[in-house]
Short mmCIF file of C-alpha atoms in Angstrom, two decimals:
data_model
loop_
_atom_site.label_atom_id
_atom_site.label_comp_id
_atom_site.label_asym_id
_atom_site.label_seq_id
_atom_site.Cartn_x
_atom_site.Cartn_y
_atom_site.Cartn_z
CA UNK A 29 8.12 -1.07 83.87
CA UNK A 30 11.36 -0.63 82.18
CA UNK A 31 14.66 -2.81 82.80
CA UNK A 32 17.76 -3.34 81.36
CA UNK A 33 17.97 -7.06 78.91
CA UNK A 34 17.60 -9.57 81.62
CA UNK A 35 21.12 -11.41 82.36
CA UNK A 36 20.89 -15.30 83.09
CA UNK A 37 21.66 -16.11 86.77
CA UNK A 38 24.82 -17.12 87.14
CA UNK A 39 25.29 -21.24 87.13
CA UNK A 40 22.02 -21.15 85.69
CA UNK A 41 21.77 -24.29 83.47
CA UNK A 42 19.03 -25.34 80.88
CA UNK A 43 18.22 -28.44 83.37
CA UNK A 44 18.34 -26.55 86.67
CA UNK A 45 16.08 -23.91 85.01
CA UNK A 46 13.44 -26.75 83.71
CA UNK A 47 13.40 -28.65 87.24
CA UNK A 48 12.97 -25.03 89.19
CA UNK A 49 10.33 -23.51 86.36
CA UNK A 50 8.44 -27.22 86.64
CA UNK A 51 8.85 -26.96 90.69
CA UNK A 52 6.98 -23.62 90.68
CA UNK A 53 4.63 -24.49 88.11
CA UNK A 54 3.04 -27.44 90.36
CA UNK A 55 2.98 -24.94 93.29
CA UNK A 56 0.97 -22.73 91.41
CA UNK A 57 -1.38 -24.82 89.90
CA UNK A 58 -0.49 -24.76 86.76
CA UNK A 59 1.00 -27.21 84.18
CA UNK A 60 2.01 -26.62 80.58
CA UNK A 61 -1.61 -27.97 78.59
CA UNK A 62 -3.84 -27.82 81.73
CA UNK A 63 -5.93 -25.40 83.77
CA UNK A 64 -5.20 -23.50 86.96
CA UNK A 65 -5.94 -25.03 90.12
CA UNK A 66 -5.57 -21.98 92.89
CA UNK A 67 -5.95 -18.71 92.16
CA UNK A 68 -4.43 -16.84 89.26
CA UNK A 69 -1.11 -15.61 89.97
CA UNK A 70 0.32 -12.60 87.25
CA UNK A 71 1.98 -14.10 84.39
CA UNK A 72 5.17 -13.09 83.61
CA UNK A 73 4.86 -11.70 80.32
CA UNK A 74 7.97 -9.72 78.30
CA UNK A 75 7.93 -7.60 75.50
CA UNK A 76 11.34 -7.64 73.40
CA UNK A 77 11.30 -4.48 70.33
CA UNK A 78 13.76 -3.65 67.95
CA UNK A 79 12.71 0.28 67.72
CA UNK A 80 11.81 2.31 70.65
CA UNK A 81 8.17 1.61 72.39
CA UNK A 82 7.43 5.65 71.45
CA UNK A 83 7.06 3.73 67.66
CA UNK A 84 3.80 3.71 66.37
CA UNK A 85 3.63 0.07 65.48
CA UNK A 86 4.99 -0.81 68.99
CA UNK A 87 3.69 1.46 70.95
CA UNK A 88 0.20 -0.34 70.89
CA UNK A 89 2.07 -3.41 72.17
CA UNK A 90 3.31 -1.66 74.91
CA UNK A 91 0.25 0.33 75.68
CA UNK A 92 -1.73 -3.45 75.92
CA UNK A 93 0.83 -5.23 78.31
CA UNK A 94 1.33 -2.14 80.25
CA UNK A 95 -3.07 -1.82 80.77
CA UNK A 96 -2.83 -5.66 81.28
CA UNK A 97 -0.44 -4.70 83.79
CA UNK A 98 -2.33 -2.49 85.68
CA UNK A 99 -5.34 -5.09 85.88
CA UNK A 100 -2.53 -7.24 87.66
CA UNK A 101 -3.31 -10.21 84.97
CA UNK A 102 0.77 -9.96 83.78
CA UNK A 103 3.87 -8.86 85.41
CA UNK A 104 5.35 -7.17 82.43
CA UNK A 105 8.81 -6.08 81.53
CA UNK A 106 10.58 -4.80 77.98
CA UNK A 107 13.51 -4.91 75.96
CA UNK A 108 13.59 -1.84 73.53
CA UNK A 109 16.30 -0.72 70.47
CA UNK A 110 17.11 -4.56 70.37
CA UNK A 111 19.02 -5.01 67.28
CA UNK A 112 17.76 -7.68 65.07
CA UNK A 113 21.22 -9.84 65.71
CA UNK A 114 20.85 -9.47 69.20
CA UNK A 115 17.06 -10.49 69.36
CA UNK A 116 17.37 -14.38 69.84
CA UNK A 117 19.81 -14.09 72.50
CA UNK A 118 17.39 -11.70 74.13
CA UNK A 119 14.57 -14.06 73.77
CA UNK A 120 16.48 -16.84 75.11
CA UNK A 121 17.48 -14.70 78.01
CA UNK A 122 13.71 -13.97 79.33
CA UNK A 123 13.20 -17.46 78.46
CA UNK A 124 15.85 -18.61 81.13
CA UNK A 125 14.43 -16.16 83.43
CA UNK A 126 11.08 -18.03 83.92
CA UNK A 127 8.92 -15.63 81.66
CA UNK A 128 5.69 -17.29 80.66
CA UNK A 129 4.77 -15.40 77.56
CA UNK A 130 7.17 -13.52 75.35
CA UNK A 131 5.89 -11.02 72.64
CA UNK A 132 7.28 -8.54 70.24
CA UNK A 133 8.31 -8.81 66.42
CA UNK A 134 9.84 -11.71 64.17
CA UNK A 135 9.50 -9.72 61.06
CA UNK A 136 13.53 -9.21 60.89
CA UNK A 137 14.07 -12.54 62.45
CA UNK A 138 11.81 -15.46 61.72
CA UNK A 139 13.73 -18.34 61.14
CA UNK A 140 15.47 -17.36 64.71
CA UNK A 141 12.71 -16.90 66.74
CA UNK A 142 11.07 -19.95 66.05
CA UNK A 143 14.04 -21.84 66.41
CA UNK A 144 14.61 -20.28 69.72
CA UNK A 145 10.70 -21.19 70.83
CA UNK A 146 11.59 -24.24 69.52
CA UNK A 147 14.05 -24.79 72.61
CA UNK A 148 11.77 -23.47 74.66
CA UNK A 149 8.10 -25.41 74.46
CA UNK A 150 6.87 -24.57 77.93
CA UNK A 151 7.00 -20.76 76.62
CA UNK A 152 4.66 -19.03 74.70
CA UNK A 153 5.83 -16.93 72.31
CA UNK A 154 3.23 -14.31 70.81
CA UNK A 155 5.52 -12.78 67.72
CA UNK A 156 4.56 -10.01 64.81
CA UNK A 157 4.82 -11.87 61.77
CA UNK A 158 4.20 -11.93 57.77
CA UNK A 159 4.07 -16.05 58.02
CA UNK A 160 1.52 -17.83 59.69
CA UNK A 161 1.71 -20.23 62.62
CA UNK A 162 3.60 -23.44 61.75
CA UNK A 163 2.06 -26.63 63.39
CA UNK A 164 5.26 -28.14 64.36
CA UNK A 165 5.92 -25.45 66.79
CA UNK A 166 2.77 -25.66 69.34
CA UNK A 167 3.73 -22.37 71.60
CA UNK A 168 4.72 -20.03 68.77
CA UNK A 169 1.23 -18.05 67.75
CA UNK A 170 1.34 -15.04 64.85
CA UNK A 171 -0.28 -11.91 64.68
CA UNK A 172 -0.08 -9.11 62.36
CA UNK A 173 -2.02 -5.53 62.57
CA UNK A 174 -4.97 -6.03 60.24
CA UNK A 175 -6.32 -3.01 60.21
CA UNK A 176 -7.55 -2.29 56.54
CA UNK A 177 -11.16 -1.86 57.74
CA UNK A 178 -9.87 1.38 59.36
CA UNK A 179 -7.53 2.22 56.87
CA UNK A 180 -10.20 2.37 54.15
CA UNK A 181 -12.28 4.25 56.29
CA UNK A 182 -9.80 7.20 56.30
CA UNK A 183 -9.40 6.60 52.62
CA UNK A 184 -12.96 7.86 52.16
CA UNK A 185 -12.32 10.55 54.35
CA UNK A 186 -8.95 11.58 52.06
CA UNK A 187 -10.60 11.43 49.17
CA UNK A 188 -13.14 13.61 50.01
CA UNK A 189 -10.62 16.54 51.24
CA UNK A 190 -7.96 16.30 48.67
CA UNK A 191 -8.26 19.68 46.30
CA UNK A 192 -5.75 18.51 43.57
CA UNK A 193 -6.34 14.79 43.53
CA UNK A 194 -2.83 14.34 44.48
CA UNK A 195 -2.24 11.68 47.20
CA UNK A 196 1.33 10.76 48.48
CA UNK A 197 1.93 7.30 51.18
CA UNK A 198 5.24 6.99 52.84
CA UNK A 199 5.52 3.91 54.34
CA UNK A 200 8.95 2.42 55.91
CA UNK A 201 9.27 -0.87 54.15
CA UNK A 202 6.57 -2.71 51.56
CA UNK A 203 5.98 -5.68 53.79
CA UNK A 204 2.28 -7.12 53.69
CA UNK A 205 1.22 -5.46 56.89
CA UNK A 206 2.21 -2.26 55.51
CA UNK A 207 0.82 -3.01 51.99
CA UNK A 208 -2.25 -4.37 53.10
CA UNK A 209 -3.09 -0.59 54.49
CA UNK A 210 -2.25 1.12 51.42
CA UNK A 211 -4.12 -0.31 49.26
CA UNK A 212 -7.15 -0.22 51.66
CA UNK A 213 -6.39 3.33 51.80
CA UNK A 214 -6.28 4.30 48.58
CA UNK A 215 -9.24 1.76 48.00
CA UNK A 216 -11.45 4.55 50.07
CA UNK A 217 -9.61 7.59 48.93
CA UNK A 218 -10.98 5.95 45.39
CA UNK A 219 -14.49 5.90 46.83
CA UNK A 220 -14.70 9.95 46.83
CA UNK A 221 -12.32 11.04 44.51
CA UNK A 222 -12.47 8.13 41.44
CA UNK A 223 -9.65 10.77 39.40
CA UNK A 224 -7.25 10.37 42.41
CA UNK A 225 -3.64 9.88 41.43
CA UNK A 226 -1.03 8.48 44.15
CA UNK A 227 2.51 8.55 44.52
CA UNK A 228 4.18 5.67 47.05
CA UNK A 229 7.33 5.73 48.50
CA UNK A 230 9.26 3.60 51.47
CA UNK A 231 12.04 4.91 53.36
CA UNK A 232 14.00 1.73 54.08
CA UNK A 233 12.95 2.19 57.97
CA UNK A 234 10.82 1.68 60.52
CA UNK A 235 12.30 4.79 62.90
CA UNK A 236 13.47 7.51 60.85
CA UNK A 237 11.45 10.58 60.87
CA UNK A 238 13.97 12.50 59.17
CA UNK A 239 14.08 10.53 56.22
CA UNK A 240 10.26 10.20 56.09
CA UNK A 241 9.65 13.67 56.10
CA UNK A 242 12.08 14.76 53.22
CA UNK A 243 10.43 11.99 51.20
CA UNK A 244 7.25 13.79 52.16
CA UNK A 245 8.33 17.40 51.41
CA UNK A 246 9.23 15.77 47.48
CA UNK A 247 5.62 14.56 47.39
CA UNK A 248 4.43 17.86 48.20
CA UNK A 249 6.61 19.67 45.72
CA UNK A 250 5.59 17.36 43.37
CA UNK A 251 1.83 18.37 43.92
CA UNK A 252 0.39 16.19 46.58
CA UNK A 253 -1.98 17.84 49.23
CA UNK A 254 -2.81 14.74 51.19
CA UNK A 255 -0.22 12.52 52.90
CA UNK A 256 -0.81 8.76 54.28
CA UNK A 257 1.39 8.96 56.98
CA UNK A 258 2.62 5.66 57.71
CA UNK A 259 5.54 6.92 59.16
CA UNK A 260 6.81 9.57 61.82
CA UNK A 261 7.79 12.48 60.38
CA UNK A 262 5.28 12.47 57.42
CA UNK A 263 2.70 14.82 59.52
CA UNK A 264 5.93 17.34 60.13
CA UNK A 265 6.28 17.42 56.22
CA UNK A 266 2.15 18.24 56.35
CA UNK A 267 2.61 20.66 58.94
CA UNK A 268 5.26 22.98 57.69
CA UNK A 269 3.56 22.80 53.75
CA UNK A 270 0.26 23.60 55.08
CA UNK A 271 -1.54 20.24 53.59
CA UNK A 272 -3.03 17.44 55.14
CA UNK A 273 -2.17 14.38 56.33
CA UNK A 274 -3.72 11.01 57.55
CA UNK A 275 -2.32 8.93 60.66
CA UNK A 276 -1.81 5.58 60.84
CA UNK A 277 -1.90 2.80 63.72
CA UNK A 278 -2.31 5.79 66.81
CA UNK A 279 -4.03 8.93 66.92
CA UNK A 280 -1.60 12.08 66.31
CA UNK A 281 -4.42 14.55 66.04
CA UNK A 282 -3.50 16.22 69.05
CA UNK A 283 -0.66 16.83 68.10
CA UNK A 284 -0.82 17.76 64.66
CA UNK A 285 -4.76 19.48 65.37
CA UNK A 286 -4.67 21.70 62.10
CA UNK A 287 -3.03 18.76 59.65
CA UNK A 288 -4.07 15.36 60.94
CA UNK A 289 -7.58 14.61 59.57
CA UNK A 290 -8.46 11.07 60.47
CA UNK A 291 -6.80 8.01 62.04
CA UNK A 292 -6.86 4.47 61.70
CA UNK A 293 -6.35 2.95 65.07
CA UNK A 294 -4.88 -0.03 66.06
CA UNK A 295 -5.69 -1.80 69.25
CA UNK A 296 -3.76 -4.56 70.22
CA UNK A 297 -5.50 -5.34 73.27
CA UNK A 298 -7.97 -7.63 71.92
CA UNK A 299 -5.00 -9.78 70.78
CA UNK A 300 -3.35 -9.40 73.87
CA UNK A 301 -6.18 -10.56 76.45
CA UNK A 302 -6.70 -13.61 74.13
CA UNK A 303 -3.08 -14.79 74.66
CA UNK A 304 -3.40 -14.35 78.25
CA UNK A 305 -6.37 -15.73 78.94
CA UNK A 306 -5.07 -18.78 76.84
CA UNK A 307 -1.53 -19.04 78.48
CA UNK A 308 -3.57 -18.61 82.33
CA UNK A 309 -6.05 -22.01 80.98
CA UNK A 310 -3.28 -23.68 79.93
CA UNK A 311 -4.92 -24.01 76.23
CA UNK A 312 -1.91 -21.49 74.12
CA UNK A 313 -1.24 -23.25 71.01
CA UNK A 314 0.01 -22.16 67.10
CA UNK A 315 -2.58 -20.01 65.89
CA UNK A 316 -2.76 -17.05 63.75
CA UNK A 317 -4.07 -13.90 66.12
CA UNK A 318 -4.77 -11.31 63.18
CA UNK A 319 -8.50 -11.71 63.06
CA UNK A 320 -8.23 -10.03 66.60
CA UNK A 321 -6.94 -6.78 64.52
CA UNK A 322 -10.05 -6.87 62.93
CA UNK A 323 -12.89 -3.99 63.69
CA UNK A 324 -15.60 -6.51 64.51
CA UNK A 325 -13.53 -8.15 66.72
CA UNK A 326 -12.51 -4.22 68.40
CA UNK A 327 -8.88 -4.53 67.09
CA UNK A 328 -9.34 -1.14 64.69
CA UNK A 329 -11.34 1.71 64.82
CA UNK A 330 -11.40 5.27 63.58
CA UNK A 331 -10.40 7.79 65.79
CA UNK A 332 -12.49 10.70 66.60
CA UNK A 333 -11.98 13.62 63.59
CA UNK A 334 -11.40 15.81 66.17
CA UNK A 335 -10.88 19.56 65.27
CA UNK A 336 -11.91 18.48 61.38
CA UNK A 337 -15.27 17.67 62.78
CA UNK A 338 -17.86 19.25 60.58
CA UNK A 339 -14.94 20.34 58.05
CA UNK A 340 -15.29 16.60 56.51
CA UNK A 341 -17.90 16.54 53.95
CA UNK A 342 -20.97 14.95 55.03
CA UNK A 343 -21.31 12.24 51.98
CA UNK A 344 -18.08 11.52 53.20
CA UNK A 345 -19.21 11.01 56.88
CA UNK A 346 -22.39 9.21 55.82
CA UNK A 347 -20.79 7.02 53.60
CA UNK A 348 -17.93 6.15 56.20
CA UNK A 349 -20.86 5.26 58.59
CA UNK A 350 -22.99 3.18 56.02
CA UNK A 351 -19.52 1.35 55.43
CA UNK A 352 -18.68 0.83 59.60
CA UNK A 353 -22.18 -0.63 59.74
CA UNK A 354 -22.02 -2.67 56.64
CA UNK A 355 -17.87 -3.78 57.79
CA UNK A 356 -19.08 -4.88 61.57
CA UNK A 357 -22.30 -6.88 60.37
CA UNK A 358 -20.19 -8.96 57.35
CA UNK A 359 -22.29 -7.14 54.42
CA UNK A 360 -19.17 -5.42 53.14
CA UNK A 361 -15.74 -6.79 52.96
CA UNK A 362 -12.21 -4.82 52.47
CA UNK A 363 -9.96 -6.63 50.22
CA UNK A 364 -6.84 -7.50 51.59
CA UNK A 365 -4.04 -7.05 49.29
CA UNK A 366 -0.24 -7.80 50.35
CA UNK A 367 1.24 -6.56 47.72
CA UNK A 368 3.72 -3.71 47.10
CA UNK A 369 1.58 -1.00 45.73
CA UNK A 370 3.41 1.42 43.12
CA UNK A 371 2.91 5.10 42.64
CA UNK A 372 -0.52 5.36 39.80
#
């Protein structure tokens, strides 16, 4: 469901909003800290984004709270394109408006959003983040995509189909989330081509396909046949040079069935359905959500290889297999490293 940035009522005051929210929350059954009483009502849950929810990142938000939706266990609505100096006000906003969990991004904004769940303590807030949970602030909860077990997984799969060794990753800013997936990437892409060399580049942006694929078409020129596509508008870079390319966070091989080899896939639902089922039993509380984005816990995966199946080397595909068993059961671990990883 999409609406415009909810509008406070007007001669809506922070106390008449606390005595009506309270009011409602007895009726229900349900108090801030303790279990429901009658039967589960849909919790009002709002999404606020700075880029539009077509962004890959994002788009698995949206794609969670709209399912969760469906299953009628949150009435969702979202705020897209919200500019990072606008995105307190717009928190504060759904806040006044009775919503009972709040998620989206805090990456541009952190000292903000906590200071606006600060005002707000009957709220949880469910934020993107490269800090963890702070302690002093029991309804603001952390997440962050951890999905190196996938990335690595496609790394192998790189490696393997690269002719000239020559990897490019565009990604749109080195943050750790970002980071993280490089270096698992070029971890696996290590794993079945040792001699690989990679050149990294960040566009300054998290929406600008333009830019992303000019950095792409340098990379090319510049003799890479295998692009990480963090970004949109890497694969259209692939696409027109005739070389690969390897998606990141959703699946793009449909669309790109001749370029996009493998995928690593993000799903944010385990991370989602925790909140919810925490907020509906009253127990929400700080706590950092990333091990949901883990592959054990269903929060990655590799997406099908699609038209590339049986054009992937099978060492490749059995060693990507030995590694999925060896990732789920604990035997094998993918390092996590946040840093920014330079071209090598």
């Amino acid at each position: 469901m999409m609406t415009d940035v909810p509008t406070p009522k007007h001669g809506m005051t922070r106390r008449r909003f606390m005595t009506t929210a309270a009011a409602l929350a007895l009726t229900a059954g349900f108090v801030w800290g303790t279990p429901q009483a009658m039967a589960a009502e849909p919790i009002k849950c709002a999404g606020i984004y700075t880029v539009p929810v077509e962004q890959q990142w994002v788009s698995r938000l949206h794609k969670a709270a709209t399912a969760a939706a469906e299953r009628g266990d949150v009435d969702y609505t979202y705020s897209e394109n919200v500019s990072n100096t606008d995105y307190a006000r717009v928190m504060r906003e759904y806040a006044e408006d009775g919503y009972q969990l709040i998620i989206g991004e805090a990456f541009a904004v952190e000292q903000e959003a906590r200071e606006v769940a600060a005002e707000y303590p009957e709220i949880a807030f469910l934020l993107g983040s490269s800090f963890k949970e702070d302690g002093a602030l029991p309804n603001f909860a952390v997440f962050d995509n951890y999905i190196q077990d996938a990335s690595y997984l496609t790394g192998i799969i790189a490696g393997s189909m690269t002719q000239t060794g020559n990897v490019g990753l565009i990604g749109g800013f080195p943050i750790p989330e970002v980071n993280r997936l490089m270096h698992a990437f070029m971890a696996g892409v290590r794993e079945t081509r040792p001699d690989a060399s990679f050149q990294v580049s960040f566009i300054g942006s998290w929406f600008d396909p333009p830019a992303a694929k000019e950095t792409a078409f340098a990379m090319i020129e510049n003799g890479a046949d295998m692009l990480y596509a963090e970004r949109f508008g890497v694969s259209d870079a692939a696409v027109e040079k005739g070389v690969l390319a390897i998606g990141n966070v959703i699946d793009t091989q449909a669309q790109y069935p001749d370029t996009v080899v493998a995928s690593a896939i993000w799903n944010f639902e385990p991370t989602l359905n925790m909140a919810i089922s925490q907020v509906r039993s009253g127990t929400f509380e700080a706590a950092d959500y990333g091990i949901y984005s883990y592959m054990k816990e269903g929060g990655a995966e590799l997406a099908p290889l699609g038209t590339f199946k049986g054009k992937v080397p099978q060492e490749a595909i059995d060693l990507v297999e030995a590694r999925t068993g060896e990732i789920m059961s604990g035997a094998f671990t993918v390092e996590i490293n946040d840093e920014e990883p330079k071209s090598q």
